[in-house]
Amino acid sequence: MTGHVTGTRPSAEEILDWLGNVPDPEIPVISVTDLGIVREVRWDGDTLVVAVTPTYSGCPATAVIDMEIEAYLRGRGIETLRLERRLSPPWTTDWVTGAGREKLRAYGIAPPVDGTASAGPMAARAARLSGRSNLTIPCPRCGSGDTRKVSQFGSTPCKAAYVCNACLEPFDYFKCH
């Protein structure tokens, strides 16, 4: 065993491109790179190192994501691989790529509203409690801003349930954090 791909070793950039084919297990329309959770790809001697930041510390999909990344890379011929969990800085929805946001919208999930994650959860909570929160979540189906939150919790812990008052369709909103 040589410790790397048979033949020419792929670059970190090429491997990062490959990881664009590994779907998120909870939202399979987007990849782990669309989510922005793959933080680094590098060679350490003959070992490929992939650093992954979970979307949050209790995310039930973290182990599945690691297994999927490993299976995919081994299927591409990577023989020696190490996955690292990187917790700092913590993941934020600001890391979701533009392509990932469009894929979410096309799938019927409202993507995180740009710039709201950087204010932080405490600022968002303070705005809600004071009645100053006027965050508009556009409907991913018709685009209307006339929507309302039904529940803080959607089909997964990272989403909230909304309904559009214009087209009357329910949808999930990928919460900012």
PDB file of C-alpha atoms in Angstrom:
ATOM      1  CA  MET A   1       0.000   0.000   0.000  1.00  0.00           C
ATOM      2  CA  THR A   2       1.483   3.324  -1.053  1.00  0.00           C
ATOM      3  CA  GLY A   3      -0.773   5.451   1.118  1.00  0.00           C
ATOM      4  CA  HIS A   4      -2.282   7.509  -1.682  1.00  0.00           C
ATOM      5  CA  VAL A   5      -4.191   7.227  -4.929  1.00  0.00           C
ATOM      6  CA  THR A   6      -2.832   4.782  -7.445  1.00  0.00           C
ATOM      7  CA  GLY A   7      -0.922   6.805 -10.010  1.00  0.00           C
ATOM      8  CA  THR A   8      -0.756  10.567  -9.693  1.00  0.00           C
ATOM      9  CA  ARG A   9      -1.845  12.020  -6.389  1.00  0.00           C
ATOM     10  CA  PRO A  10      -4.761  14.466  -6.803  1.00  0.00           C
ATOM     11  CA  SER A  11      -4.366  18.018  -5.565  1.00  0.00           C
ATOM     12  CA  ALA A  12      -6.255  19.352  -2.550  1.00  0.00           C
ATOM     13  CA  GLU A  13      -8.303  21.534  -4.938  1.00  0.00           C
ATOM     14  CA  GLU A  14      -9.289  18.497  -7.017  1.00  0.00           C
ATOM     15  CA  ILE A  15     -10.332  16.595  -3.888  1.00  0.00           C
ATOM     16  CA  LEU A  16     -12.362  19.578  -2.707  1.00  0.00           C
ATOM     17  CA  ASP A  17     -14.127  19.503  -6.082  1.00  0.00           C
ATOM     18  CA  TRP A  18     -14.817  15.765  -5.587  1.00  0.00           C
ATOM     19  CA  LEU A  19     -16.383  16.497  -2.194  1.00  0.00           C
ATOM     20  CA  GLY A  20     -18.948  18.621  -4.018  1.00  0.00           C
ATOM     21  CA  ASN A  21     -20.531  15.263  -4.899  1.00  0.00           C
ATOM     22  CA  VAL A  22     -21.034  14.200  -1.262  1.00  0.00           C
ATOM     23  CA  PRO A  23     -24.594  15.123  -0.255  1.00  0.00           C
ATOM     24  CA  ASP A  24     -25.695  16.337   3.150  1.00  0.00           C
ATOM     25  CA  PRO A  25     -27.666  13.392   4.620  1.00  0.00           C
ATOM     26  CA  GLU A  26     -30.457  15.626   5.969  1.00  0.00           C
ATOM     27  CA  ILE A  27     -30.791  17.812   2.857  1.00  0.00           C
ATOM     28  CA  PRO A  28     -29.446  15.675  -0.022  1.00  0.00           C
ATOM     29  CA  VAL A  29     -29.912  18.419  -2.608  1.00  0.00           C
ATOM     30  CA  ILE A  30     -26.854  20.238  -1.228  1.00  0.00           C
ATOM     31  CA  SER A  31     -23.331  18.955  -0.785  1.00  0.00           C
ATOM     32  CA  VAL A  32     -20.992  19.151   2.165  1.00  0.00           C
ATOM     33  CA  THR A  33     -19.046  21.822   0.274  1.00  0.00           C
ATOM     34  CA  ASP A  34     -22.242  23.784  -0.480  1.00  0.00           C
ATOM     35  CA  LEU A  35     -22.830  23.853   3.286  1.00  0.00           C
ATOM     36  CA  GLY A  36     -19.320  25.153   3.868  1.00  0.00           C
ATOM     37  CA  ILE A  37     -18.525  22.492   6.466  1.00  0.00           C
ATOM     38  CA  VAL A  38     -15.395  21.193   4.696  1.00  0.00           C
ATOM     39  CA  ARG A  39     -12.872  23.587   6.166  1.00  0.00           C
ATOM     40  CA  GLU A  40      -9.610  22.212   4.792  1.00  0.00           C
ATOM     41  CA  VAL A  41      -8.224  19.532   2.508  1.00  0.00           C
ATOM     42  CA  ARG A  42      -4.483  18.898   2.640  1.00  0.00           C
ATOM     43  CA  TRP A  43      -1.868  16.197   2.282  1.00  0.00           C
ATOM     44  CA  ASP A  44       0.174  15.358   5.377  1.00  0.00           C
ATOM     45  CA  GLY A  45       2.837  13.141   3.836  1.00  0.00           C
ATOM     46  CA  ASP A  46       0.922  10.260   2.265  1.00  0.00           C
ATOM     47  CA  THR A  47      -2.202  10.871   4.344  1.00  0.00           C
ATOM     48  CA  LEU A  48      -5.082  12.956   3.057  1.00  0.00           C
ATOM     49  CA  VAL A  49      -6.491  15.141   5.856  1.00  0.00           C
ATOM     50  CA  VAL A  50     -10.009  16.540   5.597  1.00  0.00           C
ATOM     51  CA  ALA A  51     -11.128  18.973   8.305  1.00  0.00           C
ATOM     52  CA  VAL A  52     -14.892  19.205   8.822  1.00  0.00           C
ATOM     53  CA  THR A  53     -16.811  21.630  11.031  1.00  0.00           C
ATOM     54  CA  PRO A  54     -20.237  20.337  12.114  1.00  0.00           C
ATOM     55  CA  THR A  55     -23.179  22.692  11.663  1.00  0.00           C
ATOM     56  CA  TYR A  56     -23.657  22.513  15.426  1.00  0.00           C
ATOM     57  CA  SER A  57     -22.193  20.384  18.195  1.00  0.00           C
ATOM     58  CA  GLY A  58     -25.265  18.172  18.590  1.00  0.00           C
ATOM     59  CA  CYS A  59     -25.904  17.624  14.877  1.00  0.00           C
ATOM     60  CA  PRO A  60     -27.072  14.018  14.492  1.00  0.00           C
ATOM     61  CA  ALA A  61     -25.748  13.883  10.929  1.00  0.00           C
ATOM     62  CA  THR A  62     -22.079  14.520  11.830  1.00  0.00           C
ATOM     63  CA  ALA A  63     -21.083  10.841  12.025  1.00  0.00           C
ATOM     64  CA  VAL A  64     -22.969  10.045   8.813  1.00  0.00           C
ATOM     65  CA  ILE A  65     -21.269  12.935   7.022  1.00  0.00           C
ATOM     66  CA  ASP A  66     -17.845  11.630   8.101  1.00  0.00           C
ATOM     67  CA  MET A  67     -18.720   8.121   6.884  1.00  0.00           C
ATOM     68  CA  GLU A  68     -19.987   9.455   3.541  1.00  0.00           C
ATOM     69  CA  ILE A  69     -16.862  11.561   2.987  1.00  0.00           C
ATOM     70  CA  GLU A  70     -14.628   8.616   3.816  1.00  0.00           C
ATOM     71  CA  ALA A  71     -16.580   6.183   1.601  1.00  0.00           C
ATOM     72  CA  TYR A  72     -16.594   8.604  -1.308  1.00  0.00           C
ATOM     73  CA  LEU A  73     -12.869   9.326  -1.119  1.00  0.00           C
ATOM     74  CA  ARG A  74     -11.975   5.648  -0.734  1.00  0.00           C
ATOM     75  CA  GLY A  75     -14.135   4.981  -3.792  1.00  0.00           C
ATOM     76  CA  ARG A  76     -11.984   7.514  -5.652  1.00  0.00           C
ATOM     77  CA  GLY A  77      -8.827   5.604  -4.680  1.00  0.00           C
ATOM     78  CA  ILE A  78      -7.696   7.448  -1.557  1.00  0.00           C
ATOM     79  CA  GLU A  79      -6.068   4.788   0.603  1.00  0.00           C
ATOM     80  CA  THR A  80      -4.845   6.718   3.649  1.00  0.00           C
ATOM     81  CA  LEU A  81      -7.252   9.254   5.048  1.00  0.00           C
ATOM     82  CA  ARG A  82      -7.789  11.128   8.304  1.00  0.00           C
ATOM     83  CA  LEU A  83     -10.893  13.161   9.107  1.00  0.00           C
ATOM     84  CA  GLU A  84     -10.508  15.930  11.653  1.00  0.00           C
ATOM     85  CA  ARG A  85     -13.351  17.639  13.473  1.00  0.00           C
ATOM     86  CA  ARG A  86     -12.729  21.386  13.591  1.00  0.00           C
ATOM     87  CA  LEU A  87     -14.909  23.191  16.137  1.00  0.00           C
ATOM     88  CA  SER A  88     -13.302  26.629  16.028  1.00  0.00           C
ATOM     89  CA  PRO A  89     -14.392  28.849  14.570  1.00  0.00           C
ATOM     90  CA  PRO A  90     -17.913  27.449  14.884  1.00  0.00           C
ATOM     91  CA  TRP A  91     -19.854  26.940  11.671  1.00  0.00           C
ATOM     92  CA  THR A  92     -22.235  29.671  10.600  1.00  0.00           C
ATOM     93  CA  THR A  93     -24.883  29.791   7.896  1.00  0.00           C
ATOM     94  CA  ASP A  94     -22.814  32.604   6.372  1.00  0.00           C
ATOM     95  CA  TRP A  95     -20.591  29.752   5.095  1.00  0.00           C
ATOM     96  CA  VAL A  96     -23.356  28.281   2.905  1.00  0.00           C
ATOM     97  CA  THR A  97     -22.297  28.999  -0.679  1.00  0.00           C
ATOM     98  CA  GLY A  98     -24.392  30.975  -3.132  1.00  0.00           C
ATOM     99  CA  ALA A  99     -24.905  27.788  -5.142  1.00  0.00           C
ATOM    100  CA  GLY A 100     -26.009  26.009  -1.960  1.00  0.00           C
ATOM    101  CA  ARG A 101     -28.546  28.751  -1.207  1.00  0.00           C
ATOM    102  CA  GLU A 102     -30.002  28.452  -4.699  1.00  0.00           C
ATOM    103  CA  LYS A 103     -30.211  24.658  -4.400  1.00  0.00           C
ATOM    104  CA  LEU A 104     -32.074  25.028  -1.088  1.00  0.00           C
ATOM    105  CA  ARG A 105     -34.522  27.490  -2.626  1.00  0.00           C
ATOM    106  CA  ALA A 106     -35.133  25.264  -5.677  1.00  0.00           C
ATOM    107  CA  TYR A 107     -35.765  22.332  -3.321  1.00  0.00           C
ATOM    108  CA  GLY A 108     -38.400  24.336  -1.416  1.00  0.00           C
ATOM    109  CA  ILE A 109     -36.354  25.330   1.648  1.00  0.00           C
ATOM    110  CA  ALA A 110     -35.896  29.031   2.317  1.00  0.00           C
ATOM    111  CA  PRO A 111     -32.141  29.603   2.609  1.00  0.00           C
ATOM    112  CA  PRO A 112     -30.676  31.578   5.509  1.00  0.00           C
ATOM    113  CA  VAL A 113     -31.170  35.308   5.126  1.00  0.00           C
ATOM    114  CA  ASP A 114     -27.837  36.899   4.178  1.00  0.00           C
ATOM    115  CA  GLY A 115     -25.983  38.621   6.983  1.00  0.00           C
ATOM    116  CA  THR A 116     -28.284  37.542   9.813  1.00  0.00           C
ATOM    117  CA  ALA A 117     -25.934  34.867  11.156  1.00  0.00           C
ATOM    118  CA  SER A 118     -23.135  37.358  11.758  1.00  0.00           C
ATOM    119  CA  ALA A 119     -25.322  39.247  14.264  1.00  0.00           C
ATOM    120  CA  GLY A 120     -25.236  36.124  16.411  1.00  0.00           C
ATOM    121  CA  PRO A 121     -27.999  34.184  18.142  1.00  0.00           C
ATOM    122  CA  MET A 122     -28.034  36.433  21.218  1.00  0.00           C
ATOM    123  CA  ALA A 123     -28.639  39.555  19.102  1.00  0.00           C
ATOM    124  CA  ALA A 124     -31.423  37.795  17.207  1.00  0.00           C
ATOM    125  CA  ARG A 125     -33.011  36.624  20.470  1.00  0.00           C
ATOM    126  CA  ALA A 126     -32.810  40.121  21.978  1.00  0.00           C
ATOM    127  CA  ALA A 127     -34.474  41.595  18.869  1.00  0.00           C
ATOM    128  CA  ARG A 128     -37.292  39.020  19.056  1.00  0.00           C
ATOM    129  CA  LEU A 129     -37.876  39.620  22.772  1.00  0.00           C
ATOM    130  CA  SER A 130     -37.990  43.386  22.330  1.00  0.00           C
ATOM    131  CA  GLY A 131     -40.386  43.131  19.385  1.00  0.00           C
ATOM    132  CA  ARG A 132     -37.819  44.679  16.987  1.00  0.00           C
ATOM    133  CA  SER A 133     -37.376  41.555  14.898  1.00  0.00           C
ATOM    134  CA  ASN A 134     -38.675  42.226  11.416  1.00  0.00           C
ATOM    135  CA  LEU A 135     -36.858  39.480   9.573  1.00  0.00           C
ATOM    136  CA  THR A 136     -38.644  38.665   6.336  1.00  0.00           C
ATOM    137  CA  ILE A 137     -38.316  35.068   5.159  1.00  0.00           C
ATOM    138  CA  PRO A 138     -39.269  34.939   1.468  1.00  0.00           C
ATOM    139  CA  CYS A 139     -41.307  31.945   0.325  1.00  0.00           C
ATOM    140  CA  PRO A 140     -39.034  29.634  -1.709  1.00  0.00           C
ATOM    141  CA  ARG A 141     -41.989  28.695  -3.948  1.00  0.00           C
ATOM    142  CA  CYS A 142     -43.572  32.035  -4.929  1.00  0.00           C
ATOM    143  CA  GLY A 143     -41.043  34.558  -3.565  1.00  0.00           C
ATOM    144  CA  SER A 144     -43.573  36.435  -1.428  1.00  0.00           C
ATOM    145  CA  GLY A 145     -42.316  38.072   1.761  1.00  0.00           C
ATOM    146  CA  ASP A 146     -45.768  37.651   3.323  1.00  0.00           C
ATOM    147  CA  THR A 147     -44.819  34.633   5.421  1.00  0.00           C
ATOM    148  CA  ARG A 148     -45.158  33.652   9.061  1.00  0.00           C
ATOM    149  CA  LYS A 149     -43.365  31.290  11.398  1.00  0.00           C
ATOM    150  CA  VAL A 150     -45.484  28.320  12.497  1.00  0.00           C
ATOM    151  CA  SER A 151     -42.860  26.732  14.730  1.00  0.00           C
ATOM    152  CA  GLN A 152     -39.258  27.398  15.723  1.00  0.00           C
ATOM    153  CA  PHE A 153     -38.628  23.717  14.906  1.00  0.00           C
ATOM    154  CA  GLY A 154     -39.004  22.250  11.432  1.00  0.00           C
ATOM    155  CA  SER A 155     -38.277  18.860   9.933  1.00  0.00           C
ATOM    156  CA  THR A 156     -34.738  18.945  11.394  1.00  0.00           C
ATOM    157  CA  PRO A 157     -33.276  20.943  14.316  1.00  0.00           C
ATOM    158  CA  CYS A 158     -31.579  23.391  11.931  1.00  0.00           C
ATOM    159  CA  LYS A 159     -34.857  24.441  10.289  1.00  0.00           C
ATOM    160  CA  ALA A 160     -37.986  26.335  11.357  1.00  0.00           C
ATOM    161  CA  ALA A 161     -41.489  25.742   9.977  1.00  0.00           C
ATOM    162  CA  TYR A 162     -43.084  28.620   8.033  1.00  0.00           C
ATOM    163  CA  VAL A 163     -46.145  29.115   5.877  1.00  0.00           C
ATOM    164  CA  CYS A 164     -46.625  31.541   3.018  1.00  0.00           C
ATOM    165  CA  ASN A 165     -49.735  33.718   3.372  1.00  0.00           C
ATOM    166  CA  ALA A 166     -49.743  34.421  -0.393  1.00  0.00           C
ATOM    167  CA  CYS A 167     -49.586  30.888  -1.869  1.00  0.00           C
ATOM    168  CA  LEU A 168     -50.557  29.104   1.389  1.00  0.00           C
ATOM    169  CA  GLU A 169     -47.716  26.601   1.038  1.00  0.00           C
ATOM    170  CA  PRO A 170     -45.794  25.430   4.106  1.00  0.00           C
ATOM    171  CA  PHE A 171     -42.011  25.435   3.908  1.00  0.00           C
ATOM    172  CA  ASP A 172     -38.893  25.056   6.033  1.00  0.00           C
ATOM    173  CA  TYR A 173     -36.507  27.926   6.694  1.00  0.00           C
ATOM    174  CA  PHE A 174     -32.842  27.034   7.208  1.00  0.00           C
ATOM    175  CA  LYS A 175     -32.236  28.929  10.464  1.00  0.00           C
ATOM    176  CA  CYS A 176     -29.253  31.188  10.847  1.00  0.00           C
ATOM    177  CA  HIS A 177     -26.575  30.407  13.377  1.00  0.00           C
TER     178      HIS A 177
END
